[in-house]
Short mmCIF file of C-alpha atoms in Angstrom, two decimals:
data_model
loop_
_atom_site.label_atom_id
_atom_site.label_comp_id
_atom_site.label_asym_id
_atom_site.label_seq_id
_atom_site.Cartn_x
_atom_site.Cartn_y
_atom_site.Cartn_z
CA MET S 4 -4.75 -28.69 11.06
CA TYR S 5 -8.41 -29.52 10.33
CA SER S 6 -11.34 -27.10 10.04
CA ASN S 7 -13.47 -28.86 12.70
CA GLU S 8 -11.39 -31.13 14.91
CA GLU S 9 -14.12 -31.50 17.55
CA TYR S 10 -16.43 -33.03 14.93
CA LEU S 11 -13.59 -35.19 13.62
CA LEU S 12 -12.92 -36.58 17.13
CA THR S 13 -16.61 -37.53 17.30
CA LEU S 14 -16.28 -39.36 13.96
CA LEU S 15 -13.18 -41.21 15.19
CA GLN S 16 -15.06 -42.30 18.33
CA GLU S 17 -18.02 -43.48 16.28
CA ALA S 18 -15.62 -45.46 14.07
CA GLY S 19 -14.20 -47.17 17.19
CA LEU S 20 -10.71 -45.81 16.58
CA VAL S 21 -10.48 -43.86 19.87
CA GLY S 22 -12.30 -43.88 23.18
CA ASP S 23 -12.44 -41.81 26.34
CA LYS S 24 -9.25 -43.43 27.64
CA GLU S 25 -7.27 -42.56 24.49
CA ILE S 26 -8.58 -39.00 24.55
CA ALA S 27 -7.59 -38.62 28.21
CA ASN S 28 -4.09 -39.98 27.45
CA ALA S 29 -3.73 -37.54 24.53
CA LYS S 30 -4.72 -34.62 26.76
CA GLY S 31 -1.91 -35.57 29.14
CA LEU S 32 0.60 -35.71 26.29
CA LYS S 33 -0.57 -32.57 24.48
CA LYS S 34 1.88 -29.65 24.32
CA PRO S 35 0.59 -26.06 24.57
CA THR S 36 1.30 -25.49 20.87
CA GLU S 37 -0.55 -28.65 19.74
CA THR S 38 -4.20 -29.47 19.17
CA LEU S 39 -5.63 -32.59 20.77
CA LEU S 40 -5.80 -34.41 17.44
CA GLU S 41 -2.18 -33.52 16.64
CA ALA S 42 -1.16 -35.00 19.99
CA MET S 43 -3.11 -38.19 19.23
CA ILE S 44 -1.44 -38.60 15.83
CA LYS S 45 2.01 -37.77 17.21
CA SER S 46 1.66 -40.28 20.05
CA GLY S 47 0.42 -43.02 17.70
CA ILE S 48 -3.09 -43.33 19.15
CA VAL S 49 -4.34 -42.91 15.57
CA ASN S 50 -2.49 -42.32 12.32
CA ASP S 51 -3.26 -39.71 9.70
CA GLU S 52 -4.34 -42.36 7.18
CA GLN S 53 -7.06 -43.55 9.58
CA VAL S 54 -8.13 -39.93 10.00
CA ALA S 55 -8.27 -39.37 6.23
CA GLN S 56 -10.24 -42.56 5.62
CA THR S 57 -12.72 -41.62 8.34
CA LEU S 58 -13.18 -38.19 6.79
CA ALA S 59 -13.60 -39.71 3.33
CA VAL S 60 -16.28 -42.18 4.44
CA ASN S 61 -18.33 -39.56 6.28
CA SER S 62 -18.04 -36.86 3.60
CA GLY S 63 -18.77 -39.16 0.67
CA MET S 64 -15.40 -38.31 -0.85
CA GLU S 65 -13.18 -41.08 -2.24
CA PHE S 66 -9.95 -41.78 -0.31
CA VAL S 67 -6.81 -41.99 -2.46
CA ASP S 68 -3.51 -43.51 -1.36
CA LEU S 69 -0.78 -41.30 -2.83
CA HIS S 70 2.18 -43.51 -1.92
CA GLY S 71 4.33 -43.63 -5.07
CA TYR S 72 1.84 -41.50 -7.03
CA VAL S 73 3.44 -39.37 -9.75
CA THR S 74 1.65 -36.32 -11.17
CA ASN S 75 2.32 -35.29 -14.76
CA GLN S 76 4.58 -32.21 -14.88
CA ASP S 77 2.05 -30.50 -17.15
CA MET S 78 -0.19 -30.06 -14.11
CA LYS S 79 2.09 -27.27 -12.86
CA ALA S 80 0.59 -25.07 -15.56
CA VAL S 81 -2.93 -25.97 -14.39
CA VAL S 82 -2.38 -25.65 -10.62
CA PRO S 83 0.28 -23.02 -9.78
CA GLU S 84 2.59 -23.89 -6.93
CA GLU S 85 1.45 -21.10 -4.63
CA VAL S 86 -2.18 -22.25 -5.00
CA ALA S 87 -1.24 -25.82 -4.06
CA ARG S 88 0.81 -24.69 -1.05
CA ARG S 89 -1.68 -22.07 0.12
CA TYR S 90 -4.71 -24.37 0.05
CA LYS S 91 -2.77 -27.52 1.04
CA ILE S 92 -3.99 -29.42 -2.02
CA ALA S 93 -2.29 -31.60 -4.64
CA PRO S 94 -3.17 -31.90 -8.34
CA LEU S 95 -3.67 -35.49 -9.48
CA GLY S 96 -4.54 -35.05 -13.15
CA LEU S 97 -7.48 -34.60 -15.47
CA SER S 98 -10.41 -36.99 -15.82
CA ALA S 99 -11.62 -38.34 -19.16
CA THR S 100 -14.18 -35.51 -19.25
CA GLY S 101 -11.54 -32.84 -18.52
CA ALA S 102 -12.42 -32.35 -14.85
CA LEU S 103 -9.51 -31.33 -12.64
CA GLN S 104 -8.76 -33.99 -10.00
CA ILE S 105 -7.57 -32.53 -6.69
CA ALA S 106 -6.53 -34.21 -3.42
CA VAL S 107 -7.49 -32.45 -0.17
CA SER S 108 -6.86 -33.46 3.43
CA ASP S 109 -9.99 -31.86 4.91
CA PRO S 110 -13.31 -32.48 3.10
CA TYR S 111 -15.03 -30.18 5.61
CA ASP S 112 -12.91 -27.14 4.77
CA PHE S 113 -15.75 -25.63 2.77
CA GLU S 114 -13.95 -22.31 2.31
CA THR S 115 -11.24 -24.05 0.29
CA LEU S 116 -13.68 -26.28 -1.59
CA ASP S 117 -15.76 -23.25 -2.58
CA ALA S 118 -12.75 -21.12 -3.55
CA LEU S 119 -10.90 -23.53 -5.82
CA PRO S 120 -13.44 -23.55 -8.70
CA HIS S 121 -12.98 -19.76 -8.87
CA VAL S 122 -9.19 -19.92 -8.60
CA LEU S 123 -8.53 -22.86 -10.93
CA GLN S 124 -11.45 -24.05 -13.07
CA PRO S 125 -15.14 -24.69 -12.42
CA ASP S 126 -15.13 -28.46 -13.00
CA ILE S 127 -13.20 -30.13 -10.14
CA GLU S 128 -13.36 -33.66 -8.69
CA PHE S 129 -12.17 -33.80 -5.05
CA TYR S 130 -10.40 -36.75 -3.41
CA CYS S 131 -9.29 -37.19 0.20
CA SER S 132 -5.76 -38.06 1.31
CA THR S 133 -3.42 -37.35 4.22
CA PRO S 134 -1.58 -34.04 4.75
CA ASN S 135 1.80 -35.79 4.62
CA LEU S 136 1.06 -37.57 1.35
CA ILE S 137 -0.20 -34.32 -0.20
CA ARG S 138 3.00 -32.53 0.87
CA ALA S 139 5.16 -35.34 -0.50
CA LEU S 140 3.34 -35.29 -3.84
CA ASN S 141 3.78 -31.51 -4.09
CA SER S 142 7.47 -31.81 -3.25
CA ASN S 143 7.92 -34.22 -6.14
CA LEU S 144 5.97 -31.97 -8.49
CA TYR S 145 7.14 -28.47 -7.49
CA GLY S 146 10.31 -29.09 -5.49
CA ASP S 147 11.05 -28.97 -1.77
CA ASP S 148 8.22 -27.79 0.44
CA GLU S 149 9.59 -24.36 1.32
CA GLU S 150 7.65 -21.23 2.18
CA ILE S 151 6.39 -19.74 -1.06
CA THR S 152 7.53 -16.24 -1.78
CA LYS S 153 4.89 -13.77 -2.80
CA ALA S 154 6.90 -12.62 -5.78
CA VAL S 155 4.75 -12.32 -8.86
CA GLY S 156 5.61 -14.82 -11.53
CA GLN S 157 6.91 -17.57 -9.25
CA ASP S 158 5.51 -20.06 -11.74
CA GLY S 159 5.76 -18.61 -15.23
CA ASP S 160 3.97 -21.45 -16.99
CA ALA S 161 0.37 -20.42 -16.43
CA PRO S 162 -0.85 -17.76 -18.90
CA VAL S 163 -2.78 -15.80 -16.25
CA ILE S 164 0.25 -15.79 -13.97
CA ARG S 165 2.41 -14.46 -16.79
CA LEU S 166 -0.21 -11.82 -17.56
CA CYS S 167 -0.40 -10.65 -13.93
CA GLN S 168 3.39 -10.62 -13.76
CA ASN S 169 3.63 -8.51 -16.90
CA ILE S 170 0.98 -6.05 -15.69
CA LEU S 171 2.96 -5.46 -12.52
CA PHE S 172 6.47 -5.41 -13.94
CA GLU S 173 5.58 -3.19 -16.89
CA ALA S 174 4.06 -0.73 -14.43
CA VAL S 175 7.22 -0.69 -12.33
CA LYS S 176 9.42 -0.40 -15.42
CA ASN S 177 7.42 2.64 -16.52
CA ARG S 178 7.57 4.25 -13.06
CA ALA S 179 3.82 4.00 -12.49
CA SER S 180 2.52 4.91 -9.06
CA ASP S 181 -0.79 3.05 -9.50
CA ILE S 182 -2.17 0.15 -11.51
CA HIS S 183 -5.89 0.28 -12.33
CA ILE S 184 -7.60 -2.94 -13.45
CA GLU S 185 -11.11 -1.93 -14.47
CA PRO S 186 -13.90 -4.22 -15.72
CA LEU S 187 -15.86 -2.63 -18.55
CA GLU S 188 -18.95 -4.00 -20.25
CA LYS S 189 -17.07 -6.10 -22.82
CA ASP S 190 -13.43 -6.18 -21.73
CA VAL S 191 -10.94 -5.42 -18.95
CA ARG S 192 -9.02 -2.16 -19.13
CA ILE S 193 -5.51 -1.78 -17.65
CA ARG S 194 -4.33 1.73 -16.87
CA TYR S 195 -1.13 3.03 -15.25
CA ARG S 196 -0.81 6.34 -13.44
CA ILE S 197 2.55 7.78 -14.43
CA ASP S 198 3.66 11.14 -13.03
CA GLY S 199 0.10 11.79 -11.91
CA VAL S 200 -1.53 11.10 -15.30
CA LEU S 201 -3.53 7.96 -16.15
CA HIS S 202 -2.47 6.11 -19.32
CA ASP S 203 -4.61 3.48 -21.05
CA VAL S 204 -2.07 0.71 -21.73
CA GLU S 205 -3.95 -2.48 -22.68
CA HIS S 206 -7.31 -4.26 -22.85
CA HIS S 207 -8.02 -7.96 -22.23
CA PRO S 208 -11.03 -10.25 -22.79
CA LYS S 209 -13.68 -10.04 -20.08
CA ARG S 210 -13.41 -13.80 -19.45
CA LEU S 211 -9.98 -13.27 -17.86
CA LEU S 212 -11.26 -10.92 -15.16
CA SER S 213 -12.08 -13.52 -12.50
CA SER S 214 -8.71 -15.25 -12.96
CA ILE S 215 -6.79 -11.97 -12.74
CA ILE S 216 -8.69 -10.93 -9.61
CA ALA S 217 -8.18 -14.33 -7.98
CA ARG S 218 -4.46 -14.25 -8.77
CA TYR S 219 -3.90 -10.93 -7.03
CA LYS S 220 -6.09 -11.96 -4.08
CA ILE S 221 -3.93 -15.04 -3.61
CA LEU S 222 -0.77 -12.93 -3.67
CA THR S 223 -2.03 -10.71 -0.85
CA GLY S 224 -2.38 -13.77 1.36
CA SER S 225 -5.24 -12.10 3.23
CA MET S 226 -8.14 -11.51 0.84
CA ASN S 227 -11.14 -13.81 0.60
CA ILE S 228 -11.28 -15.18 -2.94
CA ASP S 229 -14.96 -16.09 -2.64
CA GLU S 230 -16.08 -12.65 -1.44
CA LYS S 231 -17.08 -10.42 -4.34
CA ARG S 232 -19.82 -8.36 -2.71
CA ILE S 233 -17.85 -6.02 -0.42
CA PRO S 234 -14.59 -4.03 -0.75
CA GLN S 235 -11.37 -5.69 0.37
CA ASP S 236 -7.88 -4.37 1.08
CA GLY S 237 -4.58 -6.19 1.15
CA ARG S 238 -0.88 -5.95 0.50
CA ILE S 239 1.60 -7.64 -1.82
CA GLN S 240 5.34 -7.62 -1.21
CA THR S 241 7.62 -8.53 -4.09
CA LYS S 242 10.90 -7.75 -5.85
CA TYR S 243 11.67 -6.31 -9.24
CA GLN S 244 15.30 -6.32 -10.40
CA ASP S 245 16.52 -6.56 -6.77
CA LYS S 246 14.27 -3.65 -5.79
CA GLU S 247 11.96 -4.19 -2.81
CA LEU S 248 8.39 -3.24 -3.65
CA ASP S 249 5.19 -3.01 -1.64
CA LEU S 250 1.81 -2.90 -3.33
CA ARG S 251 -1.24 -1.67 -1.46
CA VAL S 252 -4.20 -3.46 -3.05
CA SER S 253 -7.79 -2.23 -3.02
CA MET S 254 -10.68 -4.17 -4.58
CA ILE S 255 -14.24 -2.92 -4.88
CA PRO S 256 -17.28 -4.43 -6.62
CA THR S 257 -18.67 -2.49 -9.58
CA ASN S 258 -21.58 -3.12 -11.93
CA HIS S 259 -19.26 -4.98 -14.34
CA GLY S 260 -17.20 -6.93 -11.77
CA GLU S 261 -14.49 -6.27 -9.20
CA SER S 262 -12.21 -3.32 -9.87
CA VAL S 263 -8.63 -3.32 -8.60
CA VAL S 264 -6.26 -0.50 -7.80
CA MET S 265 -2.73 -1.39 -6.73
CA ARG S 266 -0.62 1.44 -5.38
CA ILE S 267 3.07 0.77 -5.89
CA LEU S 268 5.02 1.88 -2.84
CA ASP S 269 8.59 2.17 -4.10
CA LYS S 270 10.85 2.23 -1.03
CA SER S 271 13.66 3.86 -2.99
CA GLY S 272 11.58 7.06 -3.02
CA LEU S 273 12.02 7.35 0.74
CA ARG S 274 15.72 8.02 0.37
CA LEU S 275 15.09 11.18 -1.62
CA GLY S 276 16.67 14.34 -0.30
CA LEU S 277 14.66 17.53 -0.06
CA SER S 278 16.30 18.81 -3.26
CA ASP S 279 15.03 15.69 -5.06
CA LEU S 280 11.52 16.50 -3.87
CA GLY S 281 11.70 19.93 -5.50
CA PHE S 282 13.13 22.20 -2.82
CA LEU S 283 15.32 24.97 -4.15
CA SER S 284 18.43 25.70 -2.11
CA ASP S 285 17.05 28.57 0.02
CA ASP S 286 13.82 26.73 0.89
CA GLN S 287 15.76 23.55 1.59
CA GLU S 288 18.08 25.31 4.03
CA ASN S 289 15.11 26.92 5.79
CA PHE S 290 13.11 23.69 6.01
CA GLU S 291 16.06 21.62 7.24
CA LYS S 292 16.47 24.06 10.13
CA LEU S 293 12.79 23.75 10.97
CA ILE S 294 12.69 19.95 11.02
CA THR S 295 15.71 19.75 13.33
CA LEU S 296 14.09 21.88 16.04
CA PRO S 297 13.84 20.09 19.42
CA ASP S 298 10.06 20.51 19.79
CA GLY S 299 6.92 21.91 18.22
CA ILE S 300 4.63 20.85 15.38
CA ILE S 301 5.57 20.80 11.70
CA LEU S 302 2.50 20.50 9.46
CA VAL S 303 2.42 19.50 5.79
CA THR S 304 -0.83 20.37 4.02
CA GLY S 305 -2.39 19.72 0.66
CA PRO S 306 -5.06 17.58 -1.04
CA THR S 307 -4.88 13.81 -1.45
CA GLY S 308 -2.10 12.85 -3.84
CA SER S 309 0.01 15.95 -3.28
CA GLY S 310 2.99 14.02 -1.89
CA LYS S 311 2.54 14.83 1.81
CA THR S 312 3.43 11.33 3.02
CA THR S 313 6.59 11.15 0.89
CA THR S 314 7.70 14.52 2.27
CA LEU S 315 7.12 13.40 5.86
CA TYR S 316 9.03 10.15 5.36
CA SER S 317 11.91 12.05 3.75
CA CYS S 318 11.96 14.35 6.78
CA LEU S 319 12.09 11.38 9.16
CA ASN S 320 14.95 9.83 7.20
CA PHE S 321 16.82 13.14 7.33
CA ILE S 322 16.58 13.41 11.13
CA ASN S 323 16.76 9.69 11.98
CA ARG S 324 19.81 9.08 14.18
CA PRO S 325 20.68 6.38 16.74
CA ASP S 326 20.32 8.85 19.62
CA ARG S 327 16.70 9.73 18.70
CA LYS S 328 13.60 7.63 19.24
CA ILE S 329 11.01 8.13 16.49
CA ILE S 330 7.48 6.70 16.62
CA THR S 331 4.81 7.05 13.95
CA VAL S 332 1.07 6.38 14.02
CA GLU S 333 -0.37 5.84 10.54
CA ASP S 334 -3.49 4.66 8.76
CA PRO S 335 -2.18 2.58 7.11
CA VAL S 336 1.59 2.13 7.45
CA GLU S 337 2.59 2.71 3.83
CA TYR S 338 6.36 2.23 4.10
CA GLN S 339 8.41 0.35 6.65
CA LEU S 340 11.34 2.46 7.84
CA ALA S 341 14.45 0.99 9.42
CA GLY S 342 15.11 2.18 12.96
CA ILE S 343 11.67 3.77 13.37
CA ASN S 344 8.79 2.40 15.48
CA GLN S 345 5.62 2.41 13.39
CA VAL S 346 2.10 1.88 14.73
CA MET S 347 -0.89 1.16 12.48
CA VAL S 348 -4.35 2.49 13.33
CA LYS S 349 -6.95 -0.27 13.76
CA GLU S 350 -10.17 1.43 14.74
CA ASP S 351 -12.15 -1.82 14.82
CA VAL S 352 -10.16 -2.93 17.89
CA GLY S 353 -9.97 0.50 19.50
CA MET S 354 -6.53 1.47 18.18
CA THR S 355 -7.47 4.98 17.06
CA PHE S 356 -5.05 7.81 16.36
CA ALA S 357 -5.75 9.24 19.81
CA ALA S 358 -5.39 5.89 21.62
CA ALA S 359 -2.13 5.17 19.83
CA LEU S 360 -0.80 8.64 20.61
CA ARG S 361 -1.56 8.37 24.32
CA SER S 362 0.36 5.08 24.48
CA MET S 363 3.20 6.41 22.33
CA LEU S 364 3.93 9.24 24.72
CA ARG S 365 4.63 6.66 27.46
CA GLN S 366 7.35 5.25 25.17
CA ALA S 367 9.43 8.43 25.69
CA PRO S 368 9.96 9.33 22.01
CA ASN S 369 11.88 12.37 20.81
CA ILE S 370 9.96 12.63 17.53
CA ILE S 371 6.38 11.67 16.67
CA MET S 372 4.75 11.45 13.27
CA ILE S 373 0.94 11.43 13.06
CA GLY S 374 -0.38 10.39 9.67
CA GLU S 375 -3.16 12.98 9.79
CA ILE S 376 -4.79 15.27 12.37
CA ARG S 377 -8.49 14.52 11.96
CA ASP S 378 -10.25 15.51 15.17
CA LEU S 379 -10.01 17.52 18.38
CA GLU S 380 -8.72 14.64 20.50
CA THR S 381 -5.84 13.85 18.15
CA ALA S 382 -5.02 17.53 17.69
CA SER S 383 -5.04 18.16 21.46
CA ILE S 384 -2.67 15.28 22.18
CA ALA S 385 -0.35 16.46 19.39
CA ILE S 386 -0.38 20.00 20.80
CA ASN S 387 0.33 18.79 24.32
CA ALA S 388 3.13 16.54 23.06
CA SER S 389 4.78 19.43 21.24
CA LEU S 390 4.53 21.67 24.31
CA THR S 391 6.18 19.03 26.51
CA GLY S 392 9.34 18.68 24.47
CA HIS S 393 8.44 16.50 21.51
CA LEU S 394 8.87 17.29 17.81
CA VAL S 395 5.64 16.37 16.05
CA PHE S 396 5.11 15.93 12.30
CA SER S 397 1.64 15.62 10.80
CA THR S 398 -0.59 16.49 7.85
CA LEU S 399 -3.81 18.41 7.30
CA HIS S 400 -6.11 18.63 4.30
CA THR S 401 -6.06 22.37 3.51
CA ASN S 402 -5.44 24.26 0.29
CA ASP S 403 -2.61 26.47 1.52
CA ALA S 404 -0.43 27.03 4.57
CA PRO S 405 -2.35 29.88 6.28
CA SER S 406 -5.62 27.91 6.00
CA ALA S 407 -4.18 25.29 8.36
CA VAL S 408 -4.50 27.79 11.21
CA ALA S 409 -8.24 28.14 10.58
CA ARG S 410 -8.59 24.38 10.21
CA LEU S 411 -7.03 23.76 13.65
CA ALA S 412 -9.30 26.44 15.12
CA ASP S 413 -12.34 24.77 13.48
CA ILE S 414 -11.33 21.47 15.05
CA GLY S 415 -11.42 23.20 18.44
CA ILE S 416 -7.83 24.20 19.26
CA LYS S 417 -7.49 27.56 21.01
CA PRO S 418 -5.52 30.22 19.06
CA PHE S 419 -2.91 30.67 21.82
CA LEU S 420 -2.17 26.92 21.70
CA ILE S 421 -1.80 27.01 17.90
CA SER S 422 0.63 29.93 18.06
CA SER S 423 2.61 28.31 20.89
CA ALA S 424 2.88 24.81 19.45
CA VAL S 425 3.14 25.13 15.67
CA ARG S 426 6.61 25.92 14.33
CA ALA S 427 5.87 25.89 10.60
CA ILE S 428 3.22 24.92 8.06
CA MET S 429 4.15 23.81 4.57
CA ALA S 430 1.63 23.46 1.74
CA GLN S 431 2.58 21.56 -1.38
CA ARG S 432 1.41 20.42 -4.81
CA LEU S 433 3.00 18.09 -7.33
CA VAL S 434 3.79 19.01 -10.94
CA ARG S 435 5.44 16.99 -13.66
CA LYS S 436 9.16 17.53 -14.12
CA LEU S 437 10.54 18.06 -17.61
CA CYS S 438 12.64 15.20 -18.95
CA ASN S 439 16.27 16.26 -18.71
CA ASP S 440 17.19 14.14 -21.74
CA CYS S 441 14.90 15.83 -24.24
CA LYS S 442 13.65 19.20 -22.97
CA THR S 443 14.41 22.05 -25.34
CA PRO S 444 14.53 25.86 -24.98
CA SER S 445 11.26 27.69 -25.39
CA ALA S 446 9.52 30.99 -24.67
CA LEU S 447 6.39 31.95 -22.77
CA GLY S 448 3.35 33.38 -24.55
CA ASP S 449 1.54 36.52 -23.44
CA LYS S 450 -1.23 34.49 -21.77
CA GLU S 451 1.29 32.56 -19.67
CA LEU S 452 3.22 35.71 -18.77
CA ARG S 453 0.02 37.34 -17.52
CA ALA S 454 -1.18 34.27 -15.63
CA LEU S 455 2.12 33.86 -13.81
CA ARG S 456 2.81 37.60 -13.54
CA ILE S 457 6.22 37.32 -15.15
CA ASP S 458 7.87 40.31 -16.78
CA ALA S 459 8.87 39.77 -20.41
CA SER S 460 12.42 40.92 -19.60
CA GLN S 461 12.59 38.43 -16.72
CA ALA S 462 11.50 35.61 -19.04
CA LEU S 463 14.15 36.53 -21.63
CA GLU S 464 16.90 36.08 -19.06
CA ALA S 465 15.52 32.75 -17.81
CA SER S 466 15.94 29.12 -18.95
CA ILE S 467 12.40 28.44 -20.16
CA MET S 468 12.04 24.88 -21.45
CA GLN S 469 9.37 22.82 -23.19
CA PRO S 470 8.69 19.06 -23.41
CA THR S 471 9.82 17.22 -26.53
CA GLY S 472 9.63 13.48 -25.89
CA CYS S 473 12.15 10.64 -26.09
CA ASN S 474 12.38 6.92 -25.36
CA ARG S 475 13.47 7.55 -21.78
CA CYS S 476 10.27 9.45 -20.95
CA ARG S 477 7.99 7.34 -23.18
CA LYS S 478 7.55 10.29 -25.56
CA ALA S 479 5.77 12.24 -22.80
CA GLY S 480 8.40 14.96 -22.40
CA PHE S 481 8.13 14.62 -18.62
CA ARG S 482 9.89 12.27 -16.22
CA GLY S 483 9.15 12.33 -12.52
CA ARG S 484 7.45 14.96 -10.41
CA LEU S 485 8.53 17.75 -8.11
CA ALA S 486 6.81 19.69 -5.37
CA LEU S 487 5.69 23.28 -5.38
CA ILE S 488 5.93 24.49 -1.80
CA GLU S 489 4.69 27.31 0.40
CA ILE S 490 6.24 27.64 3.89
CA LEU S 491 4.61 29.69 6.64
CA THR S 492 7.12 30.08 9.47
CA MET S 493 5.73 30.99 12.88
CA ASP S 494 7.61 34.14 13.85
CA ASP S 495 6.42 36.60 16.49
CA GLU S 496 4.30 38.62 14.09
CA VAL S 497 2.48 35.59 12.71
CA ARG S 498 1.87 34.34 16.26
CA GLY S 499 0.43 37.71 17.13
CA MET S 500 -1.99 37.55 14.20
CA ILE S 501 -3.14 34.09 15.25
CA ASN S 502 -3.70 35.24 18.85
CA GLN S 503 -5.72 38.19 17.54
CA GLU S 504 -7.82 35.66 15.58
CA LEU S 505 -7.27 37.42 12.26
CA THR S 506 -8.88 35.80 9.20
CA THR S 507 -7.01 33.51 6.82
CA PRO S 508 -6.84 36.18 4.05
CA GLN S 509 -5.40 38.67 6.55
CA ILE S 510 -2.77 36.22 7.77
CA ARG S 511 -1.95 35.23 4.19
CA LYS S 512 -1.58 38.85 3.04
CA ARG S 513 0.71 39.79 5.92
CA ALA S 514 2.74 36.58 5.61
CA ARG S 515 3.40 37.40 1.95
CA GLU S 516 4.51 40.89 2.94
CA LEU S 517 6.90 39.27 5.41
CA GLY S 518 8.40 37.10 2.66
CA MET S 519 6.28 33.95 2.41
CA ARG S 520 6.45 32.65 -1.16
CA THR S 521 3.15 31.19 -2.42
CA LEU S 522 2.72 27.93 -4.30
CA ARG S 523 2.35 29.78 -7.60
CA GLU S 524 5.38 31.98 -6.92
CA ASP S 525 7.45 28.91 -6.16
CA GLY S 526 6.15 27.40 -9.39
CA VAL S 527 7.24 30.52 -11.31
CA ARG S 528 10.79 30.06 -10.03
CA LYS S 529 10.77 26.47 -11.27
CA VAL S 530 9.40 27.47 -14.67
CA LEU S 531 12.13 30.09 -15.01
CA ALA S 532 14.72 27.48 -13.99
CA GLY S 533 13.56 25.10 -16.74
CA MET S 534 12.34 22.45 -14.30
CA THR S 535 8.68 22.36 -15.36
CA THR S 536 6.26 24.19 -17.65
CA ALA S 537 3.94 27.13 -17.16
CA GLU S 538 0.94 24.93 -17.98
CA GLU S 539 1.82 22.51 -15.17
CA VAL S 540 2.14 25.32 -12.62
CA ILE S 541 -1.04 27.12 -13.70
CA GLU S 542 -3.09 23.91 -13.51
CA ALA S 543 -1.69 22.90 -10.10
CA THR S 544 -2.21 26.34 -8.52
CA MET S 545 -5.59 27.40 -9.87
CA GLY S 546 -6.66 28.41 -6.37
CA ASP S 547 -3.54 30.51 -5.89
CA ALA S 548 -4.03 32.92 -8.78
CA ASP S 549 -4.13 36.06 -6.63
#
């Protein structure tokens, strides 16, 4: 209720309002959920007006009686509702010099007193009143005192709030995956990442930076508005056109001010089928069989931003049934999935991947998802889980599927355990998908034919397409992304090669002879099907040119 109740009790004693007897009585009346001061106020030993006046006298702040006080409605544009509710303050008005007059209930809550000049305006005059009177004044000004939703744009009157709302909603409307708010020397640059490509969308005056940053910090509900020296992470949950959205917020100090990246986690993407992710029918049938096996490890590999997490979540949705218990351990939990138990890694309190996994196995799950295999301990537990009847999904950072075998061996897993536990390894990359509304027939040039090793006769019989651009795709010619995939299935011959400790190139060569289609070869199929362009595939598979 108050930042330092022990000190406040001392002030009340010095003022002669309470003594040892009253404190003892309050201790006897106090409920487990109450503080001692709350019990004293509730029992009538002191009232909150006496408390506020005592605080005002000792802090040098003027006490103000807000009974019947009416704040001008224009103040809603100066002090947004969520700021008033969050900091438990009430706007009173503006002084003759233009200073903002604010009522607080705790003059010793220095965190709030220090934050408000950054959130609202530098020139503020503080007054002391009671919590109940502040709540009543806010109810008259903003409406009933209900829990404030974190939806952006709750109060559309303030220009900065409207700006922050527009930045977010325009990004969602344009299917952006990330919002980048970057302070430059003279202005603030806003960029959206759409289909993997950054677009410079607008610039704003540098003077708005601190207000924009403060606004988004408030919406996370967890970031320290005053702290500008170290990185901070948070989360915003909101709605756009009845669509549930999560935003993962990262802020980091730069030489020109704090930079913000907000990753938009669109939950609708989790309901994508494998065909929507880019699987062609034969690969989809093969992969669906693999992910419904009763045990073993299924690995998805690729660099950061290659869509591994989306693929894993889509797999979990595909196999999620009432008769199966699924537990995940993630760092962080990006999406919340109905019917699935999700555990977030918190290394600062000892909740590592390995610690979480050991506890998870005592929960008797059928299926486990590990966000990433990073070390020997995590890998060993995953291997043991798969060998004792669990189906395990996880990711590795490797360039292709066969390289995952070497990566596990480098971590310290014995080859015979790799061959026994792993059922399949899938590598993937993301390429932009041609807009279905405006793509037009095209042909491949000699350079593209050579790079992709496509016969001219094969290209003539295919449905080669090129981007054109329309309003639906923002003149880009592309709309959405799809995955290029490479699946290494662990059959007896591949297991034998792993046990013989053959090199990655040897395993890769033999796997291709046995029918494994590489990332580039999968991309060629999608170029010939008119799903993407040769340029997209060549760029995404530069390391797969052999």
